[in-house]
mmCIF file of C-alpha atoms and ligand atoms in Angstrom:
data_model
loop_
_atom_site.group_PDB
_atom_site.id
_atom_site.type_symbol
_atom_site.label_atom_id
_atom_site.label_comp_id
_atom_site.label_asym_id
_atom_site.label_seq_id
_atom_site.Cartn_x
_atom_site.Cartn_y
_atom_site.Cartn_z
ATOM 1 C CA MET A 892 10.647 -13.359 13.388
ATOM 2 C CA ARG A 893 10.379 -9.699 12.402
ATOM 3 C CA VAL A 894 7.011 -9.055 10.804
ATOM 4 C CA ALA A 895 5.883 -5.699 9.371
ATOM 5 C CA ILE A 896 2.579 -4.511 7.962
ATOM 6 C CA TYR A 897 2.460 -2.232 4.932
ATOM 7 C CA PRO A 898 -1.100 -0.858 4.826
ATOM 8 C CA GLY A 899 -2.943 1.158 2.227
ATOM 9 C CA SER A 900 -5.803 1.486 -0.206
ATOM 10 C CA PHE A 901 -3.767 0.359 -3.229
ATOM 11 C CA ASP A 902 -6.413 1.439 -5.755
ATOM 12 C CA PRO A 903 -4.348 0.423 -7.695
ATOM 13 C CA ILE A 904 -0.806 -0.472 -6.627
ATOM 14 C CA THR A 905 1.797 1.836 -8.246
ATOM 15 C CA ASN A 906 5.553 1.620 -8.817
ATOM 16 C CA GLY A 907 5.929 3.726 -5.664
ATOM 17 C CA HIS A 908 4.140 1.091 -3.546
ATOM 18 C CA LEU A 909 6.059 -1.726 -5.206
ATOM 19 C CA ASP A 910 9.353 0.019 -4.471
ATOM 20 C CA ILE A 911 8.520 0.206 -0.748
ATOM 21 C CA ILE A 912 7.306 -3.423 -0.712
ATOM 22 C CA THR A 913 10.486 -4.623 -2.449
ATOM 23 C CA ARG A 914 12.793 -2.707 -0.118
ATOM 24 C CA GLY A 915 10.698 -3.592 2.941
ATOM 25 C CA SER A 916 10.806 -7.290 2.084
ATOM 26 C CA LYS A 917 14.608 -7.151 2.369
ATOM 27 C CA ILE A 918 14.514 -5.682 5.851
ATOM 28 C CA PHE A 919 11.831 -7.806 7.469
ATOM 29 C CA ASP A 920 11.431 -11.581 7.680
ATOM 30 C CA LYS A 921 7.851 -11.193 6.597
ATOM 31 C CA LEU A 922 5.952 -8.269 5.086
ATOM 32 C CA ILE A 923 2.171 -8.276 5.163
ATOM 33 C CA VAL A 924 0.582 -5.968 2.596
ATOM 34 C CA GLY A 925 -2.793 -5.009 4.081
ATOM 35 C CA VAL A 926 -5.440 -3.642 1.740
ATOM 36 C CA LEU A 927 -7.995 -1.602 3.671
ATOM 37 C CA VAL A 928 -11.650 -2.448 3.123
ATOM 38 C CA ASN A 929 -13.095 1.056 3.356
ATOM 39 C CA VAL A 930 -16.881 0.904 3.488
ATOM 40 C CA ASP A 931 -17.149 4.692 3.135
ATOM 41 C CA LYS A 932 -15.243 4.957 -0.118
ATOM 42 C CA VAL A 933 -16.029 3.403 -3.478
ATOM 43 C CA GLY A 934 -12.836 2.705 -5.380
ATOM 44 C CA LEU A 935 -11.975 1.895 -8.964
ATOM 45 C CA PHE A 936 -11.062 -1.713 -8.169
ATOM 46 C CA GLU A 937 -12.894 -4.092 -5.848
ATOM 47 C CA ILE A 938 -10.870 -5.159 -2.818
ATOM 48 C CA GLU A 939 -10.352 -8.709 -4.164
ATOM 49 C CA GLU A 940 -9.079 -7.231 -7.440
ATOM 50 C CA ARG A 941 -6.608 -4.971 -5.640
ATOM 51 C CA VAL A 942 -5.330 -7.953 -3.660
ATOM 52 C CA GLU A 943 -4.969 -9.985 -6.859
ATOM 53 C CA LEU A 944 -3.054 -7.199 -8.651
ATOM 54 C CA ILE A 945 -0.642 -6.846 -5.724
ATOM 55 C CA LYS A 946 -0.176 -10.619 -5.535
ATOM 56 C CA ARG A 947 0.609 -10.701 -9.251
ATOM 57 C CA VAL A 948 3.359 -8.071 -9.053
ATOM 58 C CA THR A 949 4.892 -9.414 -5.815
ATOM 59 C CA SER A 950 4.804 -13.138 -6.642
ATOM 60 C CA HIS A 951 8.626 -13.180 -6.850
ATOM 61 C CA LEU A 952 8.928 -11.828 -3.299
ATOM 62 C CA HIS A 953 8.508 -14.965 -1.225
ATOM 63 C CA ASN A 954 8.214 -13.322 2.191
ATOM 64 C CA VAL A 955 5.399 -10.983 1.113
ATOM 65 C CA GLU A 956 1.799 -11.875 1.940
ATOM 66 C CA VAL A 957 -1.151 -9.859 0.624
ATOM 67 C CA ILE A 958 -4.406 -9.687 2.563
ATOM 68 C CA SER A 959 -7.408 -7.394 2.967
ATOM 69 C CA PHE A 960 -8.500 -6.058 6.335
ATOM 70 C CA LYS A 961 -11.350 -4.227 8.026
ATOM 71 C CA GLY A 962 -11.170 -2.149 11.168
ATOM 72 C CA LEU A 963 -8.116 -0.952 13.017
ATOM 73 C CA LEU A 964 -4.606 -1.388 11.717
ATOM 74 C CA VAL A 965 -3.247 -2.092 15.198
ATOM 75 C CA ASP A 966 -5.642 -5.053 15.486
ATOM 76 C CA LEU A 967 -4.336 -6.429 12.202
ATOM 77 C CA ALA A 968 -0.766 -5.967 13.462
ATOM 78 C CA LYS A 969 -1.618 -7.891 16.628
ATOM 79 C CA GLU A 970 -3.262 -10.679 14.643
ATOM 80 C CA TYR A 971 -0.080 -11.166 12.592
ATOM 81 C CA ASP A 972 2.285 -10.597 15.493
ATOM 82 C CA ALA A 973 3.732 -7.573 13.702
ATOM 83 C CA ARG A 974 5.610 -4.953 15.734
ATOM 84 C CA VAL A 975 6.103 -2.575 12.823
ATOM 85 C CA ILE A 976 3.855 -0.574 10.535
ATOM 86 C CA LEU A 977 5.814 0.360 7.429
ATOM 87 C CA LYS A 978 4.890 3.522 5.544
ATOM 88 C CA GLY A 979 6.313 5.317 2.534
ATOM 89 C CA LEU A 980 6.894 9.068 2.685
ATOM 90 C CA ARG A 981 6.965 10.952 -0.582
ATOM 91 C CA ALA A 982 7.126 14.565 0.441
ATOM 92 C CA VAL A 983 6.667 16.930 3.355
ATOM 93 C CA SER A 984 2.994 17.149 2.391
ATOM 94 C CA ASP A 985 2.547 13.488 3.414
ATOM 95 C CA PHE A 986 4.064 14.121 6.790
ATOM 96 C CA GLU A 987 1.245 15.739 8.729
ATOM 97 C CA TYR A 988 -1.315 13.056 7.929
ATOM 98 C CA GLU A 989 1.182 10.239 8.463
ATOM 99 C CA PHE A 990 2.424 11.750 11.712
ATOM 100 C CA GLN A 991 -1.153 11.961 12.998
ATOM 101 C CA MET A 992 -1.842 8.322 12.100
ATOM 102 C CA ALA A 993 1.430 7.155 13.633
ATOM 103 C CA LEU A 994 0.622 8.940 16.905
ATOM 104 C CA MET A 995 -2.905 7.553 16.960
ATOM 105 C CA ASN A 996 -1.648 4.023 16.338
ATOM 106 C CA SER A 997 0.955 4.354 19.042
ATOM 107 C CA GLN A 998 -1.744 5.645 21.399
ATOM 108 C CA LEU A 999 -3.861 2.586 20.560
ATOM 109 C CA ASP A 1000 -0.966 0.157 20.982
ATOM 110 C CA SER A 1001 2.359 1.389 22.317
ATOM 111 C CA ASN A 1002 4.120 -1.851 21.317
ATOM 112 C CA ILE A 1003 3.731 -1.065 17.636
ATOM 113 C CA GLU A 1004 6.214 1.210 15.895
ATOM 114 C CA THR A 1005 5.579 3.109 12.673
ATOM 115 C CA LEU A 1006 8.646 3.217 10.430
ATOM 116 C CA PHE A 1007 8.855 5.572 7.473
ATOM 117 C CA MET A 1008 10.815 4.776 4.375
ATOM 118 C CA THR A 1009 11.512 7.526 1.862
ATOM 119 C CA THR A 1010 10.312 6.738 -1.615
ATOM 120 C CA SER A 1011 12.894 6.703 -4.358
ATOM 121 C CA ALA A 1012 13.131 10.064 -6.123
ATOM 122 C CA ALA A 1013 11.709 8.640 -9.337
ATOM 123 C CA ASN A 1014 8.446 7.796 -7.588
ATOM 124 C CA SER A 1015 8.137 10.827 -5.343
ATOM 125 C CA PHE A 1016 5.360 12.390 -7.449
ATOM 126 C CA LEU A 1017 3.337 9.202 -7.825
ATOM 127 C CA SER A 1018 -0.066 8.390 -6.338
ATOM 128 C CA SER A 1019 -2.885 6.005 -7.202
ATOM 129 C CA SER A 1020 -5.158 8.997 -7.874
ATOM 130 C CA SER A 1021 -2.748 10.586 -10.327
ATOM 131 C CA VAL A 1022 -2.274 7.258 -12.129
ATOM 132 C CA LYS A 1023 -6.061 6.962 -12.516
ATOM 133 C CA GLN A 1024 -6.293 10.498 -13.821
ATOM 134 C CA VAL A 1025 -3.499 10.042 -16.364
ATOM 135 C CA ALA A 1026 -5.009 6.731 -17.537
ATOM 136 C CA LYS A 1027 -8.477 8.259 -17.793
ATOM 137 C CA PHE A 1028 -7.298 10.885 -20.242
ATOM 138 C CA GLY A 1029 -5.193 8.522 -22.290
ATOM 139 C CA GLY A 1030 -1.789 9.504 -20.886
ATOM 140 C CA ASP A 1031 1.151 7.128 -20.704
ATOM 141 C CA ILE A 1032 1.214 5.126 -17.445
ATOM 142 C CA ASN A 1033 4.119 2.887 -18.485
ATOM 143 C CA ASN A 1034 6.558 4.269 -15.937
ATOM 144 C CA LEU A 1035 3.973 4.665 -13.209
ATOM 145 C CA VAL A 1036 2.700 1.121 -12.613
ATOM 146 C CA PRO A 1037 4.139 -2.391 -12.982
ATOM 147 C CA ALA A 1038 3.918 -3.589 -16.597
ATOM 148 C CA GLU A 1039 1.905 -6.707 -15.612
ATOM 149 C CA ILE A 1040 -1.081 -4.647 -14.458
ATOM 150 C CA LYS A 1041 -1.070 -1.744 -16.917
ATOM 151 C CA GLU A 1042 -3.722 -3.247 -19.176
ATOM 152 C CA ASP A 1043 -5.969 -4.106 -16.204
ATOM 153 C CA ILE A 1044 -5.994 -0.423 -15.229
ATOM 154 C CA ILE A 1045 -6.684 0.880 -18.720
ATOM 155 C CA ARG A 1046 -9.444 -1.700 -19.260
ATOM 156 C CA LYS A 1047 -11.089 -0.885 -15.929
ATOM 157 C CA ILE A 1048 -10.961 2.885 -16.474
ATOM 158 C CA ASN A 1049 -12.499 2.631 -19.932
ATOM 159 C CA LYS A 1050 -15.329 0.386 -18.772
HETATM 160 O O1 PNS B 2107 -3.306 4.333 1.064
HETATM 161 P P1 PNS B 2107 -4.001 5.138 2.150
HETATM 162 O O2 PNS B 2107 -5.455 5.352 1.782
HETATM 163 O O3 PNS B 2107 -3.280 6.400 2.489
HETATM 164 O O4 PNS B 2107 -3.973 4.212 3.470
HETATM 165 C C1 PNS B 2107 -4.595 4.628 4.644
HETATM 166 C C2 PNS B 2107 -4.567 3.521 5.727
HETATM 167 C C3 PNS B 2107 -5.178 2.242 5.214
HETATM 168 C C4 PNS B 2107 -3.134 3.280 6.124
HETATM 169 C C5 PNS B 2107 -5.370 4.071 6.932
HETATM 170 O O5 PNS B 2107 -6.593 4.551 6.500
HETATM 171 C C6 PNS B 2107 -5.594 3.041 8.042
HETATM 172 O O6 PNS B 2107 -4.679 2.622 8.710
HETATM 173 N N1 PNS B 2107 -6.866 2.643 8.237
HETATM 174 C C7 PNS B 2107 -7.264 1.668 9.229
HETATM 175 C C8 PNS B 2107 -8.083 2.306 10.334
HETATM 176 C C9 PNS B 2107 -7.226 2.671 11.529
HETATM 177 O O7 PNS B 2107 -6.483 1.879 12.062
HETATM 178 N N2 PNS B 2107 -7.348 3.933 12.009
HETATM 179 C C10 PNS B 2107 -6.633 4.411 13.157
HETATM 180 C C11 PNS B 2107 -5.368 5.178 12.788
HETATM 181 S S1 PNS B 2107 -5.743 6.815 12.270
#
C-alpha cells in the first residue's frame, strides 16, 4: 500500500491545501494529513479545531486520514509506514525552505522521499496567513477557503 504524509500547520486549511489533498488522494492509496503541534507558536485555531476543519472538508475523500503530530515528521512517516512526504510548491520563493526541509528529512531517514506537487495557478498566491489577514479586515475569503469553514474563520477572527 502506498501511503503518503501531507504535513503542515493548516491554521486554517485553505483551497490551496485542499487542492493538494484532493490530487494527492488520487495518487496514493492512503494520504495522512498531519497537523503539526508547534509548542513555540500560538495559532488562530487550536490543533483539535484545525483537525476538525480539515476532516469536515475532506470527509468525501475516503482514503484521507487527518491526525495531529508532535516531533519529527520522519518519525510520523515511520509510524504510518509512509515512504513519501507530499508537499505543495506555490512559487520559487517556497523552494529554498522546502528544499532545506527535504534534505534534512532525507538525512534523517533516507528511505523517505519528498515529492513536490505544483499548486494550481488559481491558488498560487494563497496562504493561511493571507487568508487570516483578509478575513481580519473584512475582505472576501469566498474563493480562498472551502465554503464549509468560511464562517468558522470569520467567527474566530472576530472573537
Ligand atoms: O505549513 P508549514 O508551517 O509550512 O509546515 C511546516 C512543517 C509542519 C511541514 C514542518 O515544520 C515540519 O515538518 N515540522 C516537523 C519537525 C521536523 O520534522 N523537522 C525536521 C525537518 S526540517
